[in-house]
Amino acid sequence: MSHDLLQMHLKAVISCLVIVLYKVHTTKAGQFFSSGHTNNWAVLVCTSRFWFNYRHVANTLSVYRSVKRLGIPDSHIVLMLADDMACNYRNPKPATVFSHKNMELNVYGDDVEVDYRGYEVTVENFLRVLTGRLPPSTPRSKRLLSDDRSNILIYLTGHGGNGFLKFQDSEEISNMELADAFEQMWQKRRYNELLFIIDTCQGASMYERFYSPNLMALASSQVGEDSLSHQPDLGIGVHLMDKYTFYLLEFLEEVHPASQANMNDLFKVCPQSQCVSTPGHRTDLFQRDPGSVLITDFFGSVRKVEITKDTINLTSPVEPPIKRSGSSDIQIESLTYVDQLPVAEIIHQKPKQKDWHPPDGFILGLWTLILLVFFQTYGIKHLKHIF
Amino acid sequence: DSDPVGFDSLDLNERRGRSTDAELDRRDGTRTSEALTPAAAARDEFQEELVIRPLHSGDIYASFQFRTLWDTDFLQEGQKVSHYRLFPKSLGQVLSKFSVRELHISFTQGFWRTMQWGQPFIPSPPGAELWVWFHDTVSDVDGNWKELTNVLSGIFCASLNFIDLTNTVQPSASFKPLGLGNATDHRFLRYATLPREIVCTENLTPWKKLLPCGSKAGLAVLLKSEKLFHSSFHSQAVHIRPVCQDEQCTSKAWELRQTLNVVFDLYTAGQGKKEWSLFKMFSRTLTEACPLATSSKVYVDITDNPELFELSPATPLLSQAVVLGDRRTYSVYDLSRAETFGQLRSLNLLLRWKGDGEMLRPLLHAERYVAGFGLQTGEIHTVIYNNHPYRAFPVLLMDSVPWYLQLYIHTLTVTSKSRDNKPSYIHYQPAKDRHRPHLLEMLIQLPPHSMTEVTVQFERALLKWTEYTPDPNHGFYVGSSVVSALVPSMVAMNTNFTQDQPLFSSFVPVKEESSYFVRVYTEPLLVNLPTPDFSMPYNVICLTCTVVAVGYGSFYNLLTRTFQVDEPSLPLAKRLANLIRRIRGVPLLT
């Protein structure tokens, strides 16, 4: 009896607290600064080559599509596809990548920008993108320009095993390398929070070795289990998607930019009854409670908007003085186009004057050897007979 | 800041440096505080054009050209250009940073079949091709080239960063500048191809974003990737060069041409019916011209009309142009006039075939193939056909072969009509392993109505195991050969430069009336190099370990094994009996 009373009291106190907290959260500033990040980035990697790995490209493109739909712009997405499926000669419908049989959803779309494609998707390039150690001539679209207030979503898919992920059928990345790369990112303050999703066989082994703070990881299967593909399509002839990402895409299609769905819902995606493998997750390195982390914190994009009520006066435009190209007193001669095939000129073309280079090591060595042998056999005293 | 591509804004519209307002008044050029002089109010104009040419095999060829002409000079001293209106800022910054005089880049999927389709308006080889003329003020051309390819790979989402010194050549006589200029020192020219480069929607998306109207209005609404890539041939290109501003040609203007050529196949896209419409080709119809364009026209080649096909809706506007040595008649649909769209406010051209006809045989075409067998040696054959009945003309053949096919130039033979044909100019630069490819340029006189064959033998090199691609059994590509020629024309070409010439006839500058310049690309080659078996290191280790174990183990045993006689152990009863016998001192049992 007293126990029930105590419980009732407890419930009342808790509900009061909830109301108070709710009121605090409704203030805009509080809501804005509670998550701690100001921009969002996504690194989406498909590591498999060859036509029968169509489903891995479809996986990556479905996450790309969701992430773009929820607001992350192309300039903040680094998309790496190891092979081209859409314009592959085996694709019966070119420029399309379908995620559902009967060709319902074309995840490739009409507006896609792939940053690393084909042979560029290597372990080295992936690690360089993460750590930021790229050659100076790399264009901006291929860089991960995150700062310490960035939330990054990293999605990997392909063929993997216990502790490794295979890149393009020729090299592998191990879970230790990945953990070290994340530690480098942490030390260089390249992320605020990081969500790592992997859809491969034995995917949970890839996040076992993480040791940097603010990392949350999800995998499609535990160690010792295989991730399975979803459906084959008889028209295209290959499996279109993997089970985990298929249900993830279904889940993400329900999410909209203002959605309040949180990470606990994401952990429930694709239970064993649907996926056959057991999806796993790891949250011990993450500071916040997963229930308070919104899906849009990682999959969507934060736009910083400052509303001001002050007016700004724009100055009137200054008319630039009309600048004539070239002065009028200089003799202007008419310019001409170049002759495309000047046969006479080509025939009488002098060979290019090559710069004289000093003889390289091999020639010098050869001549030294010859001279040495000569003087050894004949002796230096014979020198005067030669010259 | 020296960053040529993009800037820190998250605004999607401004990502490509495009000013989004379409108003025509001049904007303030003094936006940047560090500009020394205010930028002159330079005029720029945009024209767009679509040419549809029905082909005799039932296929249809559509060629889009978008031209932005800008009366300014990037590289003039003291003039920092900071105000971009129609000309895309990303390309403008690239040009000024790397002192580029001319830039030609093309992405092609498929191979142009000259014998079936005739000559294209703008030829391009399969894969990606990039050739650039730098200004003579550049001191380090190779450094600029390397950075330029990286920047362009970011702009066009292509792996152009694979262009490096192992596949770049400096042609000595081909690829003369297509724009204005007098001095042509070939030290400032760089040419590279990537025959393996795939073209897909991710290359089309940034290309469309460079257009002033994007893909929202004008002819660019027809560019839907699902239809464009379901074709026999798709080529998109960007050509930037300086041209004459006006007829007197006293000052330069920058011209940016974006071209897209596509050939739709009768059977895959046309479902076997010889009837084409804009909707069937592009799954869209035209509804308006681009508001920023000064001219927006659709030309349909009706030279073979009315015997061959019928065209609807009919239009009274006709235009004649001499292009590729032939006088062709075109029906013109001017999209800037509202009556072109009719009552439905949309333009859907319909072409219906009535009969078959004879195609004019193209005067010049070339083929290339690899002969030989095995993985050690081979022979490259390039065959050039001159189909003119009585005129001979010279062609310039340029071959760029990667270093891993080691050419034996002493086996080079050029034969026409089964007789030796000595080229009047040969330029050969041998390859350096892992540094430079082979470059072979020859000026060959083609006799009339003949076939000329150029053969050269080669040997395949063994690559280091880290140099193989992840799929080495696919083979290695060798870029197309380029055949440049001045082909005699049947009709007098127009040497006057006028502003109202249609774009497709004014791409290549015409110097003389009797011939026109044409460039023909051959097929790329696919050669297999001797490839180690990468897929079985486990089996190799097992095999090696087995051999070592069996061989070394046997040897070790032979040396160290000794044989000892071993007494068999007695059963328990006998052992106990032996124990008792030992105590008694009696001989033991065995």
Tab-separated table of N, CA and C in Angstrom, chain B residues 5-49:
chain	number	residue	atom	x	y	z
B	5	VAL	N	38.350	26.409	-57.053
B	5	VAL	CA	37.080	25.695	-57.181
B	5	VAL	C	36.238	25.867	-55.936
B	6	GLY	N	35.085	26.413	-56.077
B	6	GLY	CA	34.111	26.469	-54.978
B	6	GLY	C	34.525	27.403	-53.874
B	7	PHE	N	33.667	27.634	-52.984
B	7	PHE	CA	34.013	28.427	-51.810
B	7	PHE	C	33.137	27.988	-50.675
B	8	ASP	N	33.223	28.721	-49.536
B	8	ASP	CA	32.700	28.159	-48.294
B	8	ASP	C	31.207	28.258	-48.129
B	9	SER	N	30.504	28.668	-49.129
B	9	SER	CA	29.071	28.833	-48.902
B	9	SER	C	28.362	27.498	-49.024
B	10	LEU	N	27.375	27.305	-48.192
B	10	LEU	CA	26.589	26.081	-48.267
B	10	LEU	C	25.443	26.227	-49.243
B	11	ASP	N	25.308	27.400	-49.800
B	11	ASP	CA	24.177	27.646	-50.685
B	11	ASP	C	24.359	26.852	-51.972
B	12	LEU	N	23.403	25.995	-52.267
B	12	LEU	CA	23.556	25.117	-53.422
B	12	LEU	C	23.593	25.895	-54.724
B	13	ASN	N	22.842	26.967	-54.781
B	13	ASN	CA	22.789	27.712	-56.037
B	13	ASN	C	24.117	28.325	-56.367
B	14	GLU	N	24.834	28.757	-55.354
B	14	GLU	CA	26.061	29.476	-55.630
B	14	GLU	C	27.246	28.551	-55.699
B	15	ARG	N	27.033	27.290	-55.555
B	15	ARG	CA	28.174	26.394	-55.496
B	15	ARG	C	29.018	26.464	-56.751
B	16	ARG	N	28.399	26.575	-57.881
B	16	ARG	CA	29.148	26.626	-59.124
B	16	ARG	C	29.452	28.059	-59.520
B	17	GLY	N	29.340	28.957	-58.611
B	17	GLY	CA	29.723	30.328	-58.935
B	17	GLY	C	28.757	30.999	-59.880
B	18	ARG	N	27.569	30.545	-59.943
B	18	ARG	CA	26.612	31.110	-60.886
B	18	ARG	C	25.822	32.187	-60.189
B	19	SER	N	25.709	33.312	-60.862
B	19	SER	CA	24.840	34.348	-60.341
B	19	SER	C	23.418	34.004	-60.710
B	20	THR	N	22.532	34.014	-59.737
B	20	THR	CA	21.221	33.454	-60.037
B	20	THR	C	20.226	34.446	-60.594
B	21	ASP	N	20.517	35.715	-60.495
B	21	ASP	CA	19.500	36.620	-61.028
B	21	ASP	C	19.682	36.787	-62.524
B	22	ALA	N	18.584	36.879	-63.201
B	22	ALA	CA	18.644	36.925	-64.657
B	22	ALA	C	18.479	38.328	-65.182
B	23	GLU	N	18.617	39.324	-64.319
B	23	GLU	CA	18.415	40.685	-64.823
B	23	GLU	C	19.610	41.116	-65.626
B	24	LEU	N	19.375	42.052	-66.505
B	24	LEU	CA	20.398	42.408	-67.474
B	24	LEU	C	21.172	43.651	-67.090
B	25	ASP	N	20.834	44.324	-65.991
B	25	ASP	CA	21.571	45.560	-65.705
B	25	ASP	C	22.943	45.214	-65.145
B	26	ARG	N	23.848	46.162	-65.303
B	26	ARG	CA	25.224	45.912	-64.897
B	26	ARG	C	25.319	45.931	-63.384
B	27	ARG	N	26.091	44.995	-62.883
B	27	ARG	CA	26.259	44.975	-61.434
B	27	ARG	C	27.586	45.621	-61.083
B	28	ASP	N	27.708	45.968	-59.854
B	28	ASP	CA	28.909	46.655	-59.408
B	28	ASP	C	30.106	45.735	-59.497
B	29	GLY	N	31.138	46.203	-60.168
B	29	GLY	CA	32.316	45.351	-60.300
B	29	GLY	C	33.282	45.515	-59.148
B	30	THR	N	33.014	46.432	-58.246
B	30	THR	CA	33.989	46.672	-57.178
B	30	THR	C	33.619	45.890	-55.924
B	31	ARG	N	33.147	44.690	-56.095
B	31	ARG	CA	32.763	43.911	-54.932
B	31	ARG	C	33.953	43.555	-54.073
B	32	THR	N	35.003	43.087	-54.740
B	32	THR	CA	36.173	42.676	-53.971
B	32	THR	C	36.985	43.893	-53.616
B	33	SER	N	37.416	43.939	-52.379
B	33	SER	CA	38.112	45.143	-51.945
B	33	SER	C	39.517	45.206	-52.496
B	34	GLU	N	40.083	44.030	-52.858
B	34	GLU	CA	41.469	44.073	-53.286
B	34	GLU	C	41.621	44.264	-54.790
B	35	ALA	N	40.532	44.504	-55.504
B	35	ALA	CA	40.655	44.731	-56.949
B	35	ALA	C	41.358	46.055	-57.178
B	36	LEU	N	42.362	46.013	-58.042
B	36	LEU	CA	43.121	47.242	-58.272
B	36	LEU	C	42.325	48.206	-59.125
B	37	THR	N	41.723	47.655	-60.154
B	37	THR	CA	40.898	48.518	-61.000
B	37	THR	C	39.517	47.877	-61.064
B	38	PRO	N	38.491	48.674	-61.143
B	38	PRO	CA	37.164	48.059	-61.250
B	38	PRO	C	37.052	47.316	-62.577
B	39	ALA	N	36.433	46.159	-62.507
B	39	ALA	CA	36.323	45.348	-63.725
B	39	ALA	C	35.432	46.047	-64.728
B	40	ALA	N	35.836	45.989	-65.961
B	40	ALA	CA	35.053	46.625	-67.010
B	40	ALA	C	33.742	45.872	-67.181
B	41	ALA	N	32.747	46.608	-67.560
B	41	ALA	CA	31.442	45.973	-67.756
B	41	ALA	C	31.497	45.214	-69.061
B	42	ALA	N	31.956	43.971	-68.976
B	42	ALA	CA	32.136	43.197	-70.192
B	42	ALA	C	30.826	42.542	-70.573
B	43	ARG	N	30.592	42.523	-71.869
B	43	ARG	CA	29.361	41.919	-72.348
B	43	ARG	C	29.547	40.435	-72.472
B	44	ASP	N	28.541	39.694	-72.102
B	44	ASP	CA	28.614	38.278	-72.418
B	44	ASP	C	27.252	37.859	-72.932
B	45	GLU	N	27.283	36.926	-73.837
B	45	GLU	CA	26.020	36.473	-74.398
B	45	GLU	C	26.049	34.954	-74.523
B	46	PHE	N	24.848	34.420	-74.582
B	46	PHE	CA	24.678	32.975	-74.563
B	46	PHE	C	23.786	32.572	-75.715
B	47	GLN	N	24.212	31.527	-76.419
B	47	GLN	CA	23.377	31.018	-77.520
B	47	GLN	C	23.265	29.519	-77.350
B	48	GLU	N	22.132	28.997	-77.690
B	48	GLU	CA	21.992	27.554	-77.609
B	48	GLU	C	21.368	27.032	-78.887
B	49	GLU	N	21.697	25.794	-79.198
B	49	GLU	CA	21.305	25.261	-80.500
B	49	GLU	C	21.240	23.745	-80.421
